[in-house]
Coordinates of C-alpha atoms and ligand atoms in Angstrom, one line a residue:
M996 CA 123.5 43.0 96.2
A997 CA 121.4 46.7 97.3
K998 CA 124.7 47.5 99.8
T999 CA 126.2 46.9 95.9
L1000 CA 123.5 48.7 93.5
S1001 CA 123.4 51.9 96.6
R1002 CA 127.2 51.5 96.3
V1003 CA 127.0 52.2 92.7
L1004 CA 124.6 54.3 92.2
G1005 CA 126.3 57.3 95.0
K1006 CA 129.9 56.9 92.7
V1007 CA 127.7 58.0 89.7
L1008 CA 125.8 60.6 91.0
L1009 CA 129.2 61.5 92.3
L1010 CA 131.0 61.3 89.0
V1011 CA 127.8 63.4 87.2
L1012 CA 128.0 66.0 90.2
S1013 CA 131.8 66.3 89.4
L1014 CA 131.4 66.5 86.2
V1015 CA 128.2 69.2 86.9
V1016 CA 131.6 71.4 88.9
A1017 CA 134.2 71.1 85.7
A1018 CA 131.3 72.0 83.1
A1019 CA 131.4 75.1 85.1
W1020 CA 135.0 75.6 85.6
L1021 CA 135.0 75.2 81.9
I1022 CA 132.8 77.4 81.0
I1023 CA 134.2 80.4 83.4
L1024 CA 137.7 79.4 81.1
R1025 CA 135.9 79.3 78.2
L1026 CA 134.7 82.8 79.4
K1027 CA 138.5 84.2 79.5
D1028 CA 139.1 83.4 76.1
V1029 CA 141.7 80.4 77.2
A1030 CA 142.0 78.1 74.3
V1031 CA 139.3 75.9 73.1
P1032 CA 142.9 73.1 72.9
V1033 CA 143.8 73.6 75.9
L1034 CA 140.7 73.2 77.8
V1035 CA 140.0 70.6 75.9
V1036 CA 143.0 68.4 77.2
Y1037 CA 142.5 70.2 80.4
G1038 CA 139.4 68.6 81.0
L1039 CA 140.2 65.2 79.2
L1040 CA 142.8 65.2 82.2
L1041 CA 139.8 65.8 84.7
L1042 CA 137.6 63.2 83.8
G1043 CA 140.3 60.6 84.3
L1044 CA 141.2 61.7 87.7
V1045 CA 137.4 61.6 88.2
I1046 CA 136.4 58.3 87.1
G1047 CA 140.4 56.4 88.6
L1048 CA 139.3 58.3 91.9
I1049 CA 136.0 57.0 91.7
W1050 CA 136.5 53.2 90.3
P1051 CA 140.1 53.2 90.9
G1052 CA 140.2 48.9 89.2
V1053 CA 139.3 51.0 85.5
Y1054 CA 143.1 52.0 85.1
G1055 CA 144.4 48.2 86.0
R1056 CA 144.5 46.2 89.6
R1057 CA 148.2 47.3 90.3
F1058 CA 147.2 51.0 88.7
G1059 CA 145.7 52.0 92.3
R1060 CA 144.0 54.7 93.9
T1061 CA 147.4 56.3 94.9
Q1062 CA 149.1 55.9 91.8
V1063 CA 146.1 57.6 89.7
G1064 CA 146.1 60.4 92.1
K1065 CA 149.8 61.3 92.3
F1066 CA 149.9 61.0 87.7
I1067 CA 147.1 62.8 86.3
G1068 CA 145.5 64.9 90.0
V1069 CA 149.0 66.2 89.9
P1070 CA 148.9 67.6 86.1
A1071 CA 145.1 68.1 87.3
G1072 CA 145.7 70.1 90.2
L1073 CA 148.7 72.3 88.5
G1074 CA 146.7 72.6 85.7
T1075 CA 144.4 74.0 88.1
L1076 CA 146.5 76.7 90.0
G1077 CA 147.9 77.4 85.9
L1078 CA 145.0 78.6 85.1
Y1079 CA 143.3 79.7 87.4
F1080 CA 146.0 82.3 88.1
A1081 CA 146.7 82.8 84.4
V1082 CA 142.9 84.2 84.4
V1083 CA 142.5 85.8 87.6
F1084 CA 145.6 87.9 87.1
Y1085 CA 146.5 87.3 83.4
I1086 CA 149.7 87.9 82.9
A1087 CA 150.1 91.5 83.4
D1088 CA 150.6 90.7 87.2
V1089 CA 154.0 88.7 86.5
P1090 CA 155.2 89.9 89.9
V1091 CA 152.4 87.7 91.3
L1092 CA 152.6 84.6 89.6
L1093 CA 156.5 85.1 89.5
G1094 CA 155.9 84.7 93.8
L1095 CA 153.5 82.3 93.5
A1096 CA 155.3 80.5 92.1
A1097 CA 158.6 81.4 94.9
A1098 CA 156.6 79.9 97.6
A1099 CA 155.3 76.9 96.0
A1100 CA 158.7 75.9 95.5
L1101 CA 160.1 77.2 98.7
A1102 CA 157.8 74.4 100.2
A1103 CA 158.7 71.8 98.1
A1104 CA 161.7 72.4 99.8
L1105 CA 160.8 72.9 103.3
V1106 CA 159.0 69.4 102.7
T1107 CA 162.2 67.6 101.3
G1108 CA 164.4 69.2 104.3
L1109 CA 161.7 68.5 106.8
R1110 CA 161.2 64.0 105.6
G1111 CA 165.2 64.0 105.7
R1112 CA 164.7 63.9 108.9
R1113 CA 162.5 61.8 110.0
G1114 CA 164.4 59.4 107.9
T1115 CA 162.7 57.8 104.6
A1116 CA 164.4 54.9 102.1
K1117 CA 166.1 57.3 100.2
P1118 CA 170.5 58.7 101.0
A1119 CA 169.8 61.8 103.5
A1120 CA 172.7 63.3 100.2
S1121 CA 170.4 62.6 97.0
R1122 CA 167.4 64.2 99.6
S1123 CA 169.0 67.5 101.0
R1124 CA 170.5 68.6 97.2
R1125 CA 167.2 68.2 96.0
A1126 CA 166.2 70.8 98.6
L1127 CA 168.4 72.9 98.2
V1128 CA 167.8 73.8 94.3
L1129 CA 164.0 73.7 95.8
G1130 CA 165.3 76.5 98.2
G1131 CA 168.0 78.5 96.0
V1132 CA 164.9 78.4 92.4
G1133 CA 162.5 79.4 95.2
V1134 CA 164.4 82.1 96.4
A1135 CA 165.8 83.3 92.7
L1136 CA 161.9 83.1 91.7
G1137 CA 161.4 85.2 94.6
T1138 CA 163.9 88.1 94.0
L1139 CA 162.6 87.8 90.6
S1140 CA 158.6 88.8 91.6
G1141 CA 160.4 92.1 93.9
L1142 CA 162.2 93.3 90.5
S1143 CA 159.8 93.1 88.7
V1144 CA 156.8 94.3 90.6
G1145 CA 158.6 98.6 90.9
R1146 CA 158.8 98.1 87.0
V1147 CA 154.9 96.5 86.1
E1148 CA 153.6 99.3 87.8
R1149 CA 155.6 101.8 86.0
H1150 CA 154.8 101.0 83.3
R1151 CA 151.3 100.5 84.5
Q1152 CA 151.9 104.7 85.9
D1153 CA 153.7 105.7 82.2
Q1154 CA 150.6 104.0 79.9
L1155 CA 148.2 106.0 82.3
T1156 CA 150.1 109.2 82.9
Q1157 CA 150.3 109.7 78.5
A1158 CA 147.0 109.7 77.9
E1159 CA 146.1 111.8 81.1
K1160 CA 148.4 114.5 78.8
I1161 CA 146.4 113.2 75.9
R1162 CA 143.2 113.5 77.0
Q1163 CA 143.8 117.2 79.1
E1164 CA 145.2 118.3 75.1
A1165 CA 142.2 116.8 74.3
I1166 CA 140.2 119.5 76.3
H1167 CA 141.7 122.0 76.1
A1168 CA 142.6 121.9 72.1
P1169 CA 140.1 124.8 70.5
G1170 CA 136.9 123.8 68.6
R1171 CA 134.9 124.0 71.7
R1172 CA 131.2 124.5 70.8
Q1173 CA 130.0 128.4 72.7
R1174 CA 126.8 128.0 75.4
I1175 CA 123.5 129.3 74.5
T1176 CA 121.9 130.6 76.5
D1177 CA 118.3 131.1 75.5
G1178 CA 116.0 129.4 78.2
A1179 CA 115.7 126.1 76.4
V1180 CA 116.6 122.8 76.8
R1181 CA 119.1 120.5 75.0
V1182 CA 119.8 117.3 75.3
F1183 CA 123.4 116.3 73.9
P1184 CA 124.2 112.5 73.2
L1185 CA 127.1 111.1 74.5
H1186 CA 128.5 108.2 72.4
T1187 CA 131.6 107.9 75.1
G1188 CA 132.7 104.7 73.7
D1189 CA 132.0 101.4 72.8
T1190 CA 131.1 97.7 74.3
V1191 CA 132.0 94.4 72.8
V1192 CA 129.1 91.2 73.3
T1193 CA 127.7 88.6 72.3
F1194 CA 125.4 88.8 68.7
G1195 CA 123.5 86.5 71.0
Q1196 CA 123.7 88.3 73.9
F1197 CA 122.3 91.3 72.4
Y1198 CA 119.5 90.6 69.7
G1199 CA 118.1 87.4 71.1
G1200 CA 116.1 85.3 69.4
F1201 CA 117.5 85.3 65.8
D1202 CA 120.5 83.0 64.3
G1203 CA 119.1 80.3 66.2
W1204 CA 120.4 82.1 69.6
D1205 CA 117.2 81.7 71.4
G1206 CA 115.9 79.3 74.1
V1207 CA 118.7 77.5 76.3
N1208 CA 120.7 77.2 73.4
G1209 CA 121.2 80.6 72.9
Y1210 CA 121.8 80.8 77.0
L1211 CA 124.9 78.0 76.1
R1212 CA 125.9 80.1 72.9
T1213 CA 126.1 83.1 74.3
L1214 CA 128.7 81.6 77.4
L1215 CA 130.5 79.9 74.7
D1216 CA 130.1 81.3 71.4
K1217 CA 132.8 84.6 70.4
T1218 CA 131.2 86.0 67.9
L1219 CA 131.5 89.0 69.5
I1220 CA 129.4 92.7 67.8
T1221 CA 130.8 96.0 69.3
V1222 CA 127.9 98.1 70.5
P1223 CA 127.5 102.2 71.6
V1224 CA 127.8 103.3 74.4
Y1225 CA 125.9 106.5 74.6
A1226 CA 124.6 109.1 77.9
Y1227 CA 123.5 112.3 77.6
L1228 CA 124.6 115.4 78.6
V1229 CA 121.6 117.8 79.6
D1230 CA 121.5 120.9 80.2
H1231 CA 118.8 122.4 81.5
P1232 CA 117.6 126.8 82.8
R1233 CA 116.1 126.4 85.5
H1234 CA 117.9 122.1 87.2
G1235 CA 121.4 122.8 85.9
L1236 CA 123.2 121.5 84.1
M1237 CA 122.5 117.1 84.8
M1238 CA 123.3 113.2 82.8
I1239 CA 121.6 110.9 82.4
D1240 CA 124.2 107.9 82.7
A1241 CA 127.8 108.4 83.0
G1242 CA 129.3 105.7 80.0
I1243 CA 132.2 104.6 81.4
N1244 CA 135.7 105.5 81.3
W1245 CA 139.2 105.8 80.1
E1246 CA 141.0 103.4 82.5
Q1247 CA 138.3 101.6 82.4
A1248 CA 138.8 100.7 78.9
H1249 CA 142.5 100.7 78.8
D1250 CA 143.3 99.8 82.0
H1251 CA 141.2 97.0 82.3
D1252 CA 143.4 94.7 84.4
G1253 CA 144.1 97.9 87.2
Y1254 CA 140.4 99.5 87.5
Y1255 CA 139.0 96.2 87.9
N1256 CA 142.0 94.8 90.7
H1257 CA 139.8 98.0 92.7
N1258 CA 137.5 95.4 93.1
A1259 CA 136.2 92.4 94.5
M1260 CA 137.7 88.6 93.2
V1261 CA 134.2 87.3 92.0
S1262 CA 133.5 91.0 89.8
R1263 CA 137.3 89.9 88.5
L1264 CA 136.9 86.6 87.9
L1265 CA 133.7 86.8 85.6
S1266 CA 134.7 90.7 84.1
D1267 CA 135.8 90.4 80.8
R1268 CA 139.6 91.8 79.9
D1269 CA 139.2 94.1 77.0
E1270 CA 135.5 94.6 76.6
Y1271 CA 135.3 98.8 75.9
R1272 CA 137.2 100.3 73.2
M1273 CA 136.7 104.3 73.9
T1274 CA 140.1 106.5 72.3
S1275 CA 140.5 110.1 74.1
E1276 CA 138.5 111.7 71.8
Q1277 CA 135.1 110.2 73.7
D1278 CA 136.1 110.8 77.5
L1279 CA 132.9 112.2 79.2
R1280 CA 135.5 115.6 79.7
V1281 CA 136.5 115.7 76.4
R1282 CA 133.4 115.2 74.7
V1283 CA 131.7 117.9 77.4
A1284 CA 134.5 120.5 76.7
R1285 CA 134.0 120.6 72.3
L1286 CA 130.2 121.4 73.5
G1287 CA 131.3 124.1 75.6
Y1288 CA 130.7 122.7 79.6
D1289 CA 132.4 121.3 82.0
V1290 CA 132.3 117.7 83.4
T1291 CA 132.8 119.6 87.4
D1292 CA 129.5 121.7 86.8
V1293 CA 127.2 118.5 86.5
T1294 CA 124.9 118.6 89.5
T1295 CA 123.1 115.9 89.1
V1296 CA 123.2 112.6 87.5
F1297 CA 120.1 109.8 86.6
L1298 CA 121.8 107.0 86.5
T1299 CA 119.5 104.1 84.6
H1300 CA 121.1 101.4 86.7
V1301 CA 124.3 100.2 88.3
H1302 CA 125.4 98.7 85.3
D1303 CA 129.4 99.9 85.0
D1304 CA 129.1 101.3 80.9
H1305 CA 126.4 103.5 82.5
A1306 CA 128.2 104.0 86.0
G1307 CA 131.9 103.9 84.8
G1308 CA 131.9 107.9 83.9
L1309 CA 131.9 108.6 87.8
R1310 CA 134.8 109.1 88.0
H1311 CA 135.1 112.5 86.5
L1312 CA 131.8 113.3 88.5
S1313 CA 132.5 113.1 92.5
Q1314 CA 130.9 116.6 92.9
A1315 CA 126.9 115.5 91.2
T1316 CA 124.5 114.0 93.1
V1317 CA 123.4 110.4 91.5
V1318 CA 120.0 109.9 91.9
M1319 CA 119.3 105.6 91.4
D1320 CA 117.0 103.1 92.6
R1321 CA 117.3 101.6 96.1
R1322 CA 116.9 98.1 94.6
D1323 CA 119.5 98.7 92.1
W1324 CA 121.9 99.8 94.7
E1325 CA 120.4 97.4 97.5
H1326 CA 120.2 94.1 95.1
G1327 CA 122.2 94.9 91.8
V1328 CA 125.7 94.0 90.6
V1329 CA 127.7 97.4 92.1
Y1330 CA 130.9 98.3 91.1
P1331 CA 132.8 99.3 94.0
Y1332 CA 135.2 101.7 92.1
S1333 CA 133.2 103.8 90.1
F1334 CA 130.8 104.7 92.7
D1335 CA 133.6 105.6 95.3
L1336 CA 134.2 109.0 94.9
V1337 CA 129.9 109.3 95.0
K1338 CA 129.0 107.5 97.3
D1339 CA 128.0 109.4 100.0
N1340 CA 126.7 111.4 97.1
L1341 CA 123.2 109.6 96.5
A1342 CA 119.5 110.3 96.2
F1343 CA 117.4 107.4 95.9
P1344 CA 114.4 108.2 94.5
R1345 CA 110.7 106.8 96.6
F1346 CA 108.2 107.3 93.3
D1347 CA 105.8 108.6 95.4
S1348 CA 104.0 111.2 92.6
G1349 CA 101.1 108.9 91.7
A1350 CA 100.6 107.2 88.1
F1351 CA 102.2 108.7 85.0
H1352 CA 100.5 107.0 82.1
A1353 CA 100.5 102.9 82.3
F1354 CA 102.9 103.4 85.0
P1355 CA 101.4 102.9 88.2
D1356 CA 104.2 104.4 90.0
S1357 CA 106.7 107.0 89.4
Q1358 CA 108.7 110.5 90.7
D1359 CA 108.5 114.2 89.1
Y1360 CA 111.7 114.9 90.1
F1361 CA 111.5 118.7 90.3
G1362 CA 107.7 118.7 91.0
D1363 CA 107.2 120.7 88.0
G1364 CA 106.4 118.3 85.9
S1365 CA 110.1 118.4 83.4
L1366 CA 111.9 115.2 85.0
I1367 CA 109.8 111.4 85.6
L1368 CA 111.5 109.0 86.8
L1369 CA 110.6 105.6 85.4
P1370 CA 110.7 101.9 87.5
T1371 CA 111.3 99.7 85.2
P1372 CA 112.5 96.8 87.0
G1373 CA 114.2 93.3 85.3
H1374 CA 116.9 94.1 83.5
S1375 CA 118.1 95.5 86.8
P1376 CA 116.6 94.8 90.0
G1377 CA 116.6 98.8 90.2
H1378 CA 116.3 99.3 86.7
M1379 CA 115.1 103.3 85.8
C1380 CA 113.6 105.3 82.9
V1381 CA 114.1 108.5 82.9
L1382 CA 111.3 111.0 80.7
L1383 CA 112.7 114.5 80.1
H1384 CA 110.2 117.2 78.8
M1385 CA 111.6 119.5 76.8
D1386 CA 110.5 122.6 74.4
D1387 CA 108.9 120.8 70.7
G1388 CA 109.0 116.9 72.3
N1389 CA 109.6 115.0 75.4
A1390 CA 113.7 112.4 75.3
L1391 CA 112.7 109.4 76.7
F1392 CA 115.5 107.2 78.1
M1393 CA 115.7 104.3 78.2
G1394 CA 118.8 102.9 79.5
D1395 CA 118.9 99.2 78.8
T1396 CA 116.0 98.3 78.9
L1397 CA 115.7 98.5 75.3
Y1398 CA 118.7 98.0 73.7
T1399 CA 118.1 99.7 70.6
L1400 CA 114.7 100.8 68.5
P1401 CA 114.4 96.7 67.3
H1402 CA 114.2 95.5 71.3
F1403 CA 110.8 97.4 71.0
A1404 CA 109.6 95.0 68.8
V1405 CA 109.7 92.2 72.1
D1406 CA 108.1 89.6 70.9
Q1407 CA 110.8 88.9 69.0
V1408 CA 114.0 90.7 69.2
R1409 CA 115.2 89.0 73.4
Q1410 CA 117.9 90.4 75.4
M1411 CA 119.3 88.4 77.3
T1412 CA 118.8 88.5 81.3
I1413 CA 119.0 85.7 83.5
G1414 CA 115.5 84.4 82.9
G1415 CA 112.5 83.7 84.8
T1416 CA 110.7 87.2 86.4
D1417 CA 113.7 88.5 85.8
T1418 CA 112.4 89.1 82.3
V1419 CA 108.8 89.0 82.8
H1420 CA 109.9 91.8 84.9
Q1421 CA 111.2 93.5 81.8
I1422 CA 108.9 92.9 79.3
D1423 CA 106.5 94.5 82.3
A1424 CA 108.1 97.4 81.5
A1425 CA 109.1 97.3 77.4
R1426 CA 104.9 97.1 77.7
R1427 CA 104.5 99.8 79.1
I1428 CA 106.4 102.2 77.9
Q1429 CA 105.5 101.4 74.5
E1430 CA 101.8 102.3 76.1
L1431 CA 103.5 105.4 76.3
L1432 CA 105.0 106.1 74.1
T1433 CA 101.6 105.4 71.8
E1434 CA 100.0 108.0 73.8
A1435 CA 102.9 110.3 73.6
P1436 CA 103.0 111.0 69.9
N1437 CA 105.8 113.2 70.5
T1438 CA 107.9 111.6 73.2
V1439 CA 111.0 110.1 71.6
P1440 CA 113.4 107.2 72.7
M1441 CA 117.1 107.8 73.8
F1442 CA 118.8 104.0 73.7
A1443 CA 122.2 103.5 75.3
H1444 CA 123.2 101.3 73.0
D1445 CA 121.5 101.7 69.5
N1446 CA 123.9 100.6 66.5
T1447 CA 120.8 101.2 64.1
P1448 CA 120.0 104.1 61.6
Y1449 CA 118.3 105.6 64.1
Q1450 CA 120.7 106.7 67.3
L1451 CA 123.7 106.5 64.3
E1452 CA 122.2 108.5 61.5
L1453 CA 118.9 110.6 63.2
V1454 CA 119.0 110.9 66.6
D1455 CA 122.7 112.0 66.4
S1456 CA 122.1 115.2 64.1
A1457 CA 118.2 116.2 65.6
F1458 CA 120.2 116.6 68.5
S1459 CA 123.7 117.8 67.4
H1460 CA 122.7 121.7 68.5
G1461 CA 120.7 119.9 71.6
R1462 CA 117.3 120.7 71.1
P1463 CA 115.1 119.4 68.2
D1464 CA 112.5 121.1 66.7
A1465 CA 108.8 119.6 67.2
A1466 CA 109.3 118.6 63.1
G1467 CA 113.0 116.8 64.0
F1468 CA 110.7 114.6 66.8
R1469 CA 107.9 114.5 64.0
R1470 CA 111.0 112.9 61.9
L1471 CA 112.3 111.1 64.8
R1472 CA 108.5 108.9 65.4
Q1473 CA 108.2 108.6 61.6
H1474 CA 111.3 106.8 61.4
M1475 CA 110.3 104.2 64.8
N1476 CA 107.1 103.7 62.0
T1477 CA 109.6 102.4 59.1
V1478 CA 110.6 99.7 61.3
L1479 CA 108.1 98.6 63.9
T1480 CA 104.2 97.9 63.2
S1481 CA 101.5 99.9 65.2
D1482 CA 101.4 96.9 67.3
W1483 CA 105.9 96.5 67.2
R1484 CA 106.7 94.4 65.4
L1485 CA 109.6 94.6 62.5
R1486 CA 109.0 95.6 59.5
P1487 CA 110.3 93.7 55.8
G1488 CA 114.7 94.9 55.8
H1489 CA 114.2 96.1 59.5
T1490 CA 115.6 92.1 60.8
P1491 CA 119.2 92.2 62.3
H1492 CA 121.4 89.5 61.1
L1493 CA 125.3 88.3 62.7
A1494 CA 126.8 89.0 59.1
Q1495 CA 131.0 88.4 58.4
A1496 CA 133.4 89.7 60.6
G1497 CA 131.0 89.9 64.0
R1498 CA 129.4 92.9 61.4
V1499 CA 125.4 92.8 62.0
E1500 CA 122.7 93.8 59.0
F1501 CA 119.4 94.7 58.8
R1502 CA 117.6 92.5 56.6
Ligands
ZN404 ZN1 122.7 97.1 81.8

């Protein structure tokens, strides 16, 4: 009796475990945009297979484990392989898919041939005919695979060359601004493209995106919104040309598969296809050239964190020193290809300059108070914010500590982190920044992804010549006060809502 019970319990446990694995697998496939009907069929197949293997009697006494394996296991297994390779290599890597099919056909031919030697019930003639057909198919697919490699690669190269030509023309086109050298500190917001994210990942806490449900919806719901990716160019009379973050690059946005092919398989499996959008005018080199500068003159890049929508542009900045928190380099999500050209130019701040406003540690990077690095871990293990002293005020570069101005209402608007201590640290960092802004009324936040009028209208126009006057700084802070109360809550009319067609409205 006890023996039967423990066996049943063991089988139930096995069932639960398989269901968890299957669910995780289905979520990954959904993330990769596999259609829901396909996933439902595949999920049912997996469920049938698992039940059939654990309780062979379910399908009738004569339909045992072997039959279940054959009739449901083979389609489920092929489905797994097919879906896996389709999503990991996508369709662009046709030669890889053809090559795999060729290898499978040749292996099947070999097995059929070997079985024939050992002798089975089937007549030898039918066996060798089958081996011959399978082998022929394998060779044909292999040949097709070999022939298509060059074609696919040429197509990719053609596209890249064409795009590079367009960008070079844009860089050298007239319309370049004259660089002003009057000893002032200048900051230019560079809109380097857009990224596509789920509404809930960006604006958690609203319209049902909250808690566990919020995480699930972020994974499964494909309601996407488009938000800008900003990097900042700093022209400093004493410290030269610098950047805060580097944005994305063209290859990352337009040849996503090729770009991430340089990275580990895991990042490929998890990274979303077509997550970035960028016009040739938004190319970092074009943007910088339009302002009268050359991207190769940038000496220092302060990277708020390692994430790829902040680091992709580093491929244009191989000459620069890249300053970032060591914890991000060692424990963050690093995409090696984005860092390939700068990995020997990294500098890690020690944060030993003492307290700065609400921050117990800071780094006065140049030792003259002109640029302060503030550790703000949470969004990533080594996230940092950058405070730049300008002539009539200070610019505080937020990175992803808070995505937008409404995110300052941290008790209402939540941006997704993994949860647990990361979220605690991030909220802690946000509160320290709130305190800093309260104490320093001439400091304005500069966001990486703000999609509200604050960035798109006010910051962009106040900084259009790189240098707002005291009144300009005041106007930005006044706008902040129309969005947020003094205890950091949203005023009516500024709560984000998901409207039709992935548009965000503030009501
Ligand atoms: Zn980030």
